[in-house]
Amino acid sequence: MRLDYYLANLTKQKLLVIAESLGENVDGNKEKVARSVIQSLVHGSGYAQLFDTLSDHDKRILRIAFVEMIGDGFVVSISKSRLLHLIEESYDGIPDVIASMNHLADLTMLIPTQIWYLGDGFEMPRECFDLLKGIYKEEVARLTPCVPGERVTVERSLGSMFANDMIRLVTYISTHSVSATKNDVVYKRELQRIKPLFRTLYYQKEEIEEGPWAGFPEVVYLAFQVLKDLSVISIGNGAVHPQGKLLREMLILPIDELQRQIRESLFTNFLSPRLQSHFYALLFEIIMSAREETWHAAYHGISSWLELVEGKRCAAHNTAARLISVLALIGHVDFGFDQEFGLVYKRCRPISERQGRISVQPNLDILVPDDAHPMLHFFVGQFATLKRADEMSLYVMDRESVLQLCDHGWREEDLNDALDKYSAVTVGSSIKRSIRDWMVAYSRAVIWDAMFVRFEQEEIFRAFLADPRSKKCTVDAFDQVVVTMRSAEKAVREILSDLGAPAPLEVRSVTEDAPTAKAKRGAPNKANTQALRVLQSRELVRLIDIALCARSSV
């Protein structure tokens, strides 16, 4: 509820209580008093004045209410019964709680509300929240001690590891088929192929415990959710599909912008909306404004601020651990443990640019350092097979992976030029000779396994091509014939039925006398052909150049 509406509906007696606390002497009718109070609380510094009038006891109750309020996606609130229970259980009982709650409600620092299924409760007006967040930020920061680095046992220092894992995942999706259930969840059998893409699995082994993704490593689940949230992939019709336009946009982002987008998506998927929303917002600001490269005792600062007895833990500590874990996953913080203070964190310096280059070895191994731009990780993944995800990831170039580039229109000179351009070392003649030997067969003739859809009526042919669904399965179109992937038969039949031109149940077989048509060389052999235009030689090299230029200008 908007604060001005709430104040306007209070009785004159209640408005006068607020006015008196503000030091205002207002004569006149209710409307005049309401205007004066609204001016102070909504447009002025009224809440700062009210806060100064509170006793230490009332301030502590307000602090606990601020921390324990939970969001449900629409409102952040807490039931009266739950607040009383938490104060008794987590804060060792505090006397005169109800009297303080009523006083805070009289001052509108807490606003009474009805919570579905839970009865009476409180929410906090935005104007009061904004004031308290600033006050509490200074209080918590002041009570959070710094810890010497030599005392800290570092638990996680991931940098851009998760971002690189995501790039490896979307690269794999662009070159391999990844199957999914009817509920749009990746099959668990795919994990055997997907897990080696993730370095973060060495450090974060937690699994999803419930729901359709139960049993998946948490970081794998989150990578899929972030890519879906950014519309880089979609999951449907039994498979995972890359989406071209947004895939291109993601790949050329500067690393700091990519990390920011990952962070925003992770907060949506990783941090449940039922966490302590106000405290979470406060803690995020505290962490992100902390001095860089200095260890801060998070648990100790929270306990001191909430006046907990030594060794006592509450939900605020769990929220802090969860938030710090997310920020560590995207390289904003490192965290560890100190024997005296428990959980500690250190804000990392932002990653401003990626300078790493690939290195092509004489034995056809390709080394890609972690600090290479995401576009280079993606590029190498198109023509080499990942053998080890590490600080220096190892790929092996082989005939099959190189021929996949040919499927997307690459020629021998295209690949050689790109390797010369992006390699930190000179590419040897033996490597180029291997590439020539592999590609020479492709330049003679290629046999494609595809499905032809022939249209007798031009208007249905045009309508089929205009349907957005057809763009995901069409390889080529000419002379009222559409070439699609054989696996897209179900989708093709659905489109034709919707156009009022259902095809016969039988798929026609080509006879010896039937005319044939030749598909263009380089037509992608993936379900979402439009998305994979990014793999075409000139387009991919252009995107790499854009990404590297953006990096060098930082």
XYZ file of C-alpha atoms in Angstrom:
554
model
C 0.000 0.000 0.000
C 1.216 3.506 -0.800
C 2.094 5.408 2.331
C 0.170 8.559 1.421
C -3.040 6.540 0.896
C -2.534 4.759 4.203
C -1.938 8.007 6.087
C -4.940 9.685 4.490
C -7.194 6.931 5.854
C -5.966 7.109 9.449
C -8.123 8.722 12.101
C -7.324 12.249 13.213
C -6.289 10.937 16.638
C -3.681 8.587 15.134
C -2.408 11.318 12.834
C -1.984 13.644 15.816
C 0.150 10.987 17.580
C 2.491 10.961 14.587
C 2.490 14.751 14.351
C 3.350 15.059 18.030
C 6.287 12.637 17.610
C 7.449 14.777 14.680
C 7.314 17.868 16.888
C 4.530 19.380 14.800
C 1.683 21.351 16.341
C -1.068 21.204 13.748
C -4.471 22.778 14.297
C -7.415 22.179 12.024
C -9.426 19.346 10.575
C -8.242 15.826 9.789
C -7.361 16.653 6.178
C -5.013 19.434 7.276
C -3.277 17.176 9.790
C -2.998 14.399 7.161
C -1.414 16.784 4.649
C 1.157 17.897 7.203
C 2.072 14.318 8.198
C 2.204 13.155 4.565
C 4.481 16.060 3.696
C 6.881 15.082 6.470
C 6.913 11.302 6.002
C 6.533 10.953 2.240
C 8.322 14.048 0.983
C 10.460 15.143 3.926
C 12.759 13.735 6.599
C 9.984 12.673 8.926
C 11.126 9.072 9.338
C 14.594 10.190 10.379
C 12.970 12.298 13.114
C 10.777 9.389 14.206
C 13.765 7.049 14.326
C 15.608 9.434 16.636
C 12.673 9.354 19.077
C 12.790 5.560 19.464
C 14.184 3.885 22.549
C 16.998 1.340 22.197
C 14.431 -1.383 22.892
C 12.135 -0.183 20.088
C 15.113 0.124 17.716
C 16.069 -3.477 18.345
C 12.531 -4.727 17.651
C 12.458 -2.650 14.451
C 15.859 -4.068 13.453
C 14.632 -7.646 13.940
C 11.427 -6.955 11.986
C 13.505 -5.469 9.153
C 15.720 -8.566 9.007
C 12.981 -11.181 9.277
C 10.521 -9.777 6.730
C 10.010 -12.188 3.831
C 9.080 -11.434 0.229
C 6.520 -13.417 -1.772
C 7.049 -11.683 -5.104
C 4.390 -9.044 -4.375
C 4.920 -7.721 -0.865
C 7.577 -8.003 1.827
C 5.995 -8.666 5.200
C 5.994 -10.831 8.314
C 3.111 -12.223 10.350
C 2.767 -11.017 13.901
C 2.756 -14.574 15.253
C 5.931 -15.503 13.381
C 7.742 -12.378 14.530
C 6.865 -13.158 18.136
C 8.001 -16.762 17.685
C 11.327 -15.738 16.126
C 12.045 -13.243 18.867
C 11.428 -15.961 21.436
C 13.427 -18.688 19.650
C 16.218 -16.901 17.775
C 16.698 -13.811 19.911
C 16.328 -15.461 23.335
C 13.157 -13.636 24.189
C 12.823 -9.876 24.601
C 10.368 -8.311 27.067
C 7.552 -5.950 26.103
C 7.626 -6.959 22.426
C 3.933 -6.370 21.708
C 4.048 -2.871 23.224
C 7.012 -2.007 20.973
C 5.273 -3.438 17.911
C 2.186 -1.343 18.609
C 4.275 1.787 19.139
C 6.145 1.232 15.855
C 2.800 0.669 14.115
C 1.430 3.909 15.619
C 4.395 5.727 14.062
C 3.843 3.880 10.715
C 7.384 2.478 10.792
C 5.530 -0.813 10.630
C 2.182 -0.892 8.874
C -0.429 -3.477 9.954
C -1.570 -5.776 7.161
C -3.387 -9.074 6.591
C -1.230 -11.930 5.306
C -2.865 -14.767 3.412
C -3.285 -17.841 5.647
C -1.232 -16.237 8.416
C -3.488 -13.464 9.737
C -2.242 -10.213 11.252
C 1.176 -9.016 10.196
C 3.332 -6.045 9.316
C 4.945 -4.554 6.256
C 7.322 -1.625 6.035
C 6.684 1.490 3.927
C 9.274 2.109 1.232
C 10.166 5.503 2.682
C 11.028 3.919 6.035
C 12.906 1.044 4.386
C 15.108 3.440 2.398
C 16.036 5.355 5.556
C 16.731 2.240 7.615
C 18.822 0.634 4.894
C 21.197 3.584 4.950
C 21.362 3.647 8.752
C 21.811 -0.113 9.080
C 24.449 -0.219 6.362
C 26.674 2.045 8.431
C 25.901 0.152 11.655
C 26.693 -3.310 10.266
C 29.816 -2.099 8.469
C 31.058 -0.486 11.680
C 30.499 -3.708 13.660
C 32.123 -5.981 11.039
C 35.823 -6.436 11.852
C 38.542 -6.963 9.260
C 40.531 -10.185 9.464
C 44.212 -10.603 8.514
C 44.530 -12.660 5.348
C 47.010 -15.098 6.887
C 44.303 -16.277 9.309
C 41.775 -17.095 6.595
C 41.245 -20.556 5.131
C 40.017 -19.714 1.625
C 37.049 -21.836 0.581
C 36.222 -20.463 -2.862
C 37.953 -18.065 -5.218
C 36.264 -18.623 -8.565
C 36.772 -15.409 -10.564
C 35.104 -15.796 -13.972
C 35.025 -19.601 -13.732
C 31.228 -19.915 -13.830
C 30.945 -17.521 -16.773
C 33.447 -19.651 -18.704
C 31.509 -22.796 -17.749
C 28.380 -21.224 -19.211
C 30.203 -20.399 -22.435
C 31.439 -23.991 -22.685
C 27.875 -25.222 -22.098
C 26.305 -23.041 -24.788
C 29.151 -23.990 -27.149
C 28.389 -27.646 -26.534
C 24.665 -27.042 -27.129
C 25.476 -25.360 -30.448
C 27.449 -28.378 -31.680
C 25.696 -31.347 -30.042
C 22.149 -32.540 -29.498
C 21.025 -32.282 -25.854
C 17.770 -34.110 -25.168
C 15.067 -33.015 -22.735
C 11.902 -34.461 -21.211
C 8.325 -33.461 -22.023
C 8.500 -31.202 -18.967
C 11.371 -29.251 -20.555
C 13.989 -30.633 -18.187
C 17.299 -31.959 -19.479
C 17.578 -35.743 -19.156
C 19.890 -36.880 -16.363
C 21.680 -39.163 -18.794
C 23.082 -36.019 -20.417
C 25.016 -35.207 -17.232
C 27.798 -37.613 -18.166
C 28.568 -35.409 -21.176
C 27.805 -32.075 -19.521
C 29.683 -32.359 -16.219
C 33.188 -32.233 -17.790
C 32.347 -28.747 -19.084
C 32.159 -27.331 -15.540
C 35.232 -26.364 -13.551
C 32.995 -25.042 -10.782
C 31.932 -28.616 -9.978
C 35.321 -29.098 -8.340
C 34.423 -26.413 -5.789
C 30.631 -26.402 -5.547
C 29.222 -29.928 -5.436
C 25.771 -29.223 -3.989
C 22.837 -30.814 -5.806
C 19.231 -29.733 -6.340
C 17.228 -31.601 -3.707
C 13.679 -31.358 -4.993
C 11.605 -30.535 -8.043
C 12.026 -31.692 -11.661
C 15.776 -30.899 -11.611
C 16.400 -32.930 -8.437
C 19.756 -34.697 -8.571
C 21.362 -32.170 -10.922
C 24.467 -30.364 -9.684
C 23.376 -26.921 -8.592
C 25.831 -25.105 -10.854
C 24.657 -27.094 -13.909
C 21.034 -26.303 -13.123
C 21.868 -22.626 -12.641
C 23.791 -22.449 -15.915
C 20.757 -23.748 -17.810
C 18.449 -21.366 -15.936
C 20.663 -18.339 -16.621
C 20.943 -19.187 -20.324
C 17.159 -19.606 -20.492
C 16.611 -16.387 -18.554
C 18.860 -14.518 -20.994
C 16.949 -16.197 -23.887
C 20.215 -17.657 -25.199
C 18.658 -21.147 -25.216
C 15.174 -22.595 -25.120
C 14.100 -26.048 -23.978
C 11.193 -27.677 -25.779
C 10.096 -30.385 -28.181
C 12.454 -32.834 -26.495
C 15.681 -30.876 -26.944
C 17.721 -27.808 -25.964
C 17.940 -25.194 -28.730
C 20.376 -22.259 -29.043
C 18.808 -18.931 -30.014
C 20.909 -17.065 -32.521
C 20.423 -13.342 -32.033
C 20.783 -13.306 -28.261
C 23.554 -15.905 -28.406
C 25.543 -13.503 -30.564
C 24.820 -10.614 -28.209
C 25.935 -12.584 -25.165
C 29.178 -13.756 -26.772
C 30.416 -10.263 -27.604
C 29.596 -8.705 -24.224
C 32.496 -7.289 -22.193
C 33.200 -9.664 -19.325
C 32.051 -7.212 -16.637
C 28.689 -6.777 -18.387
C 28.334 -10.544 -18.845
C 29.057 -11.045 -15.131
C 26.435 -8.416 -14.275
C 23.750 -10.127 -16.368
C 24.631 -13.503 -14.864
C 24.398 -11.974 -11.381
C 20.934 -10.531 -11.990
C 19.685 -13.830 -13.376
C 21.263 -15.837 -10.550
C 19.569 -13.684 -7.941
C 16.238 -14.540 -9.569
C 16.848 -18.282 -9.801
C 19.229 -18.965 -6.938
C 17.931 -16.687 -4.209
C 14.377 -17.719 -3.430
C 11.859 -14.838 -3.351
C 10.966 -16.109 0.127
C 14.323 -15.121 1.560
C 14.667 -12.179 3.916
C 14.201 -9.603 1.186
C 14.998 -6.400 3.110
C 18.044 -7.883 4.799
C 19.244 -9.348 1.530
C 19.104 -5.899 -0.141
C 20.961 -4.388 2.814
C 23.649 -7.072 2.862
C 24.219 -6.821 -0.881
C 24.972 -3.107 -0.580
C 27.289 -3.717 2.372
C 29.289 -6.381 0.542
C 29.520 -4.521 -2.754
C 30.724 -1.344 -1.049
C 33.285 -3.106 1.189
C 36.947 -2.290 0.709
C 38.510 -4.476 -1.984
C 41.011 -7.207 -1.147
C 40.238 -6.988 2.593
C 38.689 -9.876 4.532
C 35.516 -8.994 6.479
C 33.939 -11.137 9.234
C 30.348 -11.417 7.964
C 28.918 -13.648 10.708
C 30.495 -11.648 13.518
C 29.155 -8.357 12.152
C 25.597 -9.747 11.866
C 25.672 -11.254 15.370
C 26.954 -8.026 16.913
C 24.390 -5.915 15.088
C 21.478 -8.162 16.118
C 22.856 -8.398 19.687
C 22.903 -12.205 19.653
C 24.602 -14.178 22.366
C 27.973 -15.611 21.376
C 27.676 -18.648 19.112
C 23.967 -18.075 18.365
C 22.889 -18.317 14.728
C 19.687 -17.166 13.058
C 18.184 -17.031 9.566
C 20.172 -13.861 8.813
C 23.379 -15.915 8.856
C 21.893 -18.346 6.314
C 20.879 -15.461 4.061
C 24.406 -14.053 4.281
C 25.970 -17.414 3.434
C 23.607 -17.856 0.472
C 24.257 -14.390 -0.918
C 28.031 -14.654 -0.498
C 27.948 -18.049 -2.221
C 26.211 -16.506 -5.253
C 28.575 -13.540 -5.373
C 31.521 -15.940 -5.177
C 30.122 -17.965 -8.055
C 30.348 -14.946 -10.338
C 33.680 -13.695 -9.063
C 32.497 -10.676 -7.054
C 33.848 -12.054 -3.775
C 36.092 -14.761 -2.382
C 35.068 -16.373 0.861
C 36.614 -18.521 3.538
C 36.623 -19.159 7.267
C 38.435 -17.754 10.249
C 38.772 -19.803 13.432
C 37.536 -16.944 15.625
C 34.964 -15.178 13.439
C 33.607 -17.928 11.182
C 32.517 -16.938 7.657
C 34.585 -14.161 6.098
C 34.496 -12.613 2.630
C 36.723 -10.438 0.471
C 35.437 -8.270 -2.370
C 37.456 -8.897 -5.526
C 38.687 -6.353 -7.991
C 36.423 -6.305 -11.064
C 37.577 -8.113 -14.192
C 37.996 -5.287 -16.679
C 39.392 -7.074 -19.719
C 40.369 -10.464 -21.120
C 43.776 -10.642 -22.741
C 44.353 -14.380 -23.192
C 44.944 -15.905 -26.636
C 44.649 -19.490 -27.787
C 47.732 -21.621 -28.368
C 47.709 -24.311 -31.086
C 50.199 -27.102 -30.358
C 51.947 -29.303 -32.971
C 50.078 -32.384 -31.682
C 46.731 -30.650 -32.516
C 46.058 -29.763 -28.883
C 44.642 -26.263 -28.374
C 45.129 -24.456 -25.072
C 42.622 -21.781 -24.092
C 43.423 -19.776 -20.925
C 40.672 -18.779 -18.530
C 41.282 -15.109 -19.283
C 40.547 -15.511 -22.993
C 37.455 -13.692 -24.224
C 34.256 -15.829 -24.245
C 34.174 -15.525 -28.043
C 37.515 -17.345 -28.273
C 36.241 -20.119 -25.998
C 33.209 -20.414 -28.281
C 35.330 -20.320 -31.437
C 37.659 -23.140 -30.375
C 34.711 -25.233 -29.236
C 33.375 -25.241 -32.795
C 36.243 -27.221 -34.302
C 37.911 -28.956 -31.343
C 36.752 -31.352 -28.622
C 37.143 -30.330 -24.988
C 39.338 -32.761 -23.057
C 39.837 -30.836 -19.824
C 38.234 -27.696 -18.387
C 40.917 -26.020 -16.332
C 42.747 -22.754 -15.788
C 44.282 -23.600 -19.147
C 41.532 -25.612 -20.862
C 42.656 -28.357 -23.216
C 40.936 -29.007 -26.550
C 41.894 -31.509 -29.249
C 41.305 -30.749 -32.918
C 40.218 -33.762 -34.946
C 38.702 -34.585 -38.316
C 35.086 -34.825 -37.166
C 35.074 -31.500 -35.344
C 36.771 -29.711 -38.248
C 34.225 -31.136 -40.684
C 31.491 -29.640 -38.513
C 32.862 -26.237 -39.440
C 32.554 -27.245 -43.095
C 28.869 -27.894 -42.419
C 28.610 -24.194 -41.632
C 30.380 -23.004 -44.757
C 33.969 -22.768 -43.512
C 36.788 -23.362 -45.974
C 40.399 -24.311 -45.400
C 41.661 -20.752 -45.819
C 38.961 -19.440 -43.418
C 40.091 -21.682 -40.573
C 43.812 -21.130 -41.222
C 43.353 -17.364 -41.297
C 41.366 -17.433 -38.039
C 43.960 -19.598 -36.287
C 46.770 -17.281 -37.419
C 44.767 -14.292 -36.228
C 43.818 -15.477 -32.745
C 46.704 -17.767 -31.793
C 49.412 -16.546 -29.445
C 51.961 -18.728 -31.248
C 52.628 -19.398 -34.926
C 50.474 -22.207 -36.271
C 52.777 -24.904 -37.649
C 52.688 -26.189 -41.217
C 51.899 -29.724 -40.007
C 48.679 -28.467 -38.412
C 47.619 -26.701 -41.597
C 48.448 -29.837 -43.577
C 46.127 -31.876 -41.341
C 43.354 -29.333 -41.835
C 43.874 -29.497 -45.613
C 43.702 -33.301 -45.611
C 40.482 -33.296 -43.606
C 38.763 -30.610 -45.640
C 39.741 -31.772 -49.106
C 37.127 -34.545 -49.137
C 34.427 -32.074 -48.147
C 35.253 -29.898 -51.158
C 34.447 -32.780 -53.555
C 30.970 -33.900 -52.486
C 28.787 -34.062 -49.357
C 25.785 -36.312 -48.684
C 23.084 -34.741 -46.485
C 20.331 -36.568 -44.633
C 17.355 -34.238 -44.961
C 13.608 -34.093 -45.664
C 12.004 -32.310 -48.625
C 8.561 -30.723 -48.416
C 7.097 -29.964 -51.833
C 4.209 -27.483 -52.190
C 1.751 -27.455 -55.056
C 0.346 -24.050 -54.114
C 2.633 -21.060 -53.858
C 0.515 -19.335 -51.200
C 0.904 -22.283 -48.795
C 4.636 -22.383 -49.579
C 4.926 -18.691 -48.665
C 2.762 -19.095 -45.563
C 4.926 -21.999 -44.375
C 8.109 -19.934 -44.701
C 6.447 -17.008 -42.930
C 5.518 -19.131 -39.907
C 8.027 -18.423 -37.080
C 8.203 -22.123 -36.248
C 9.510 -22.983 -39.710
C 12.598 -20.818 -39.161
C 13.795 -23.305 -36.552
C 13.859 -26.275 -38.909
C 14.292 -24.909 -42.449
C 17.650 -25.487 -44.105
C 16.863 -24.175 -47.586
C 13.923 -23.216 -49.813
C 13.647 -23.001 -53.608
C 11.082 -23.603 -56.377
C 8.261 -24.284 -53.883
C 10.398 -26.897 -52.104
C 11.525 -26.568 -48.494
C 14.480 -28.580 -47.202
C 14.135 -29.390 -43.496
C 15.927 -31.670 -41.075
C 14.454 -35.175 -40.925
C 14.030 -34.864 -37.152
C 11.657 -31.916 -37.678
C 8.847 -33.962 -39.253
C 6.509 -33.512 -36.274
C 6.961 -29.732 -36.259
C 6.465 -29.559 -40.038
C 3.209 -31.521 -39.798
C 1.937 -29.209 -37.035
C 2.632 -26.122 -39.154
C 0.945 -27.634 -42.211
C -2.108 -28.630 -40.162
C -2.401 -25.104 -38.749
C -2.226 -23.749 -42.317
C -5.121 -25.999 -43.333
C -2.927 -28.125 -45.581
C -2.160 -31.326 -43.646
C 0.258 -33.681 -45.391
C -0.510 -37.382 -45.970
C 0.580 -39.675 -43.146
C 3.058 -41.455 -45.374
C 6.424 -39.867 -46.082
C 7.015 -40.143 -49.809
C 10.049 -42.108 -51.007
C 12.193 -40.888 -53.874
C 12.132 -43.212 -56.903
C 14.911 -43.600 -59.402
C 13.036 -41.466 -61.924
C 12.118 -38.697 -59.509
C 13.926 -35.379 -59.899
C 16.282 -34.492 -57.079
C 17.550 -31.198 -55.754
C 20.906 -30.385 -54.221
C 21.074 -28.754 -50.793
C 23.586 -25.958 -50.390
C 26.910 -26.904 -48.926
C 27.283 -25.701 -45.363
C 23.631 -26.046 -44.383
C 23.639 -26.554 -40.599
C 22.638 -29.963 -39.334
C 21.015 -28.699 -36.147
C 17.401 -28.216 -35.158
C 17.625 -24.441 -34.872
C 19.356 -23.454 -38.082
C 18.553 -19.774 -37.784
C 20.237 -19.617 -34.401
C 23.418 -21.227 -35.683
C 24.137 -18.707 -38.411
C 26.591 -17.337 -35.869
C 28.783 -20.327 -36.776
C 29.276 -19.270 -40.383
C 32.897 -18.293 -41.004
C 32.637 -14.591 -41.780
C 29.981 -13.989 -39.118
C 31.926 -15.750 -36.370
C 35.218 -14.007 -37.207
C 33.389 -10.664 -37.337
C 31.903 -11.266 -33.881
C 35.285 -12.261 -32.434
C 36.817 -9.045 -33.800
C 33.968 -6.979 -32.319
C 34.402 -8.655 -28.938
C 38.174 -8.206 -28.869
C 37.928 -4.579 -29.976
C 35.415 -3.915 -27.193
C 37.835 -5.524 -24.747
C 40.820 -3.495 -25.907
C 38.921 -0.223 -25.626
C 38.043 -0.806 -21.964
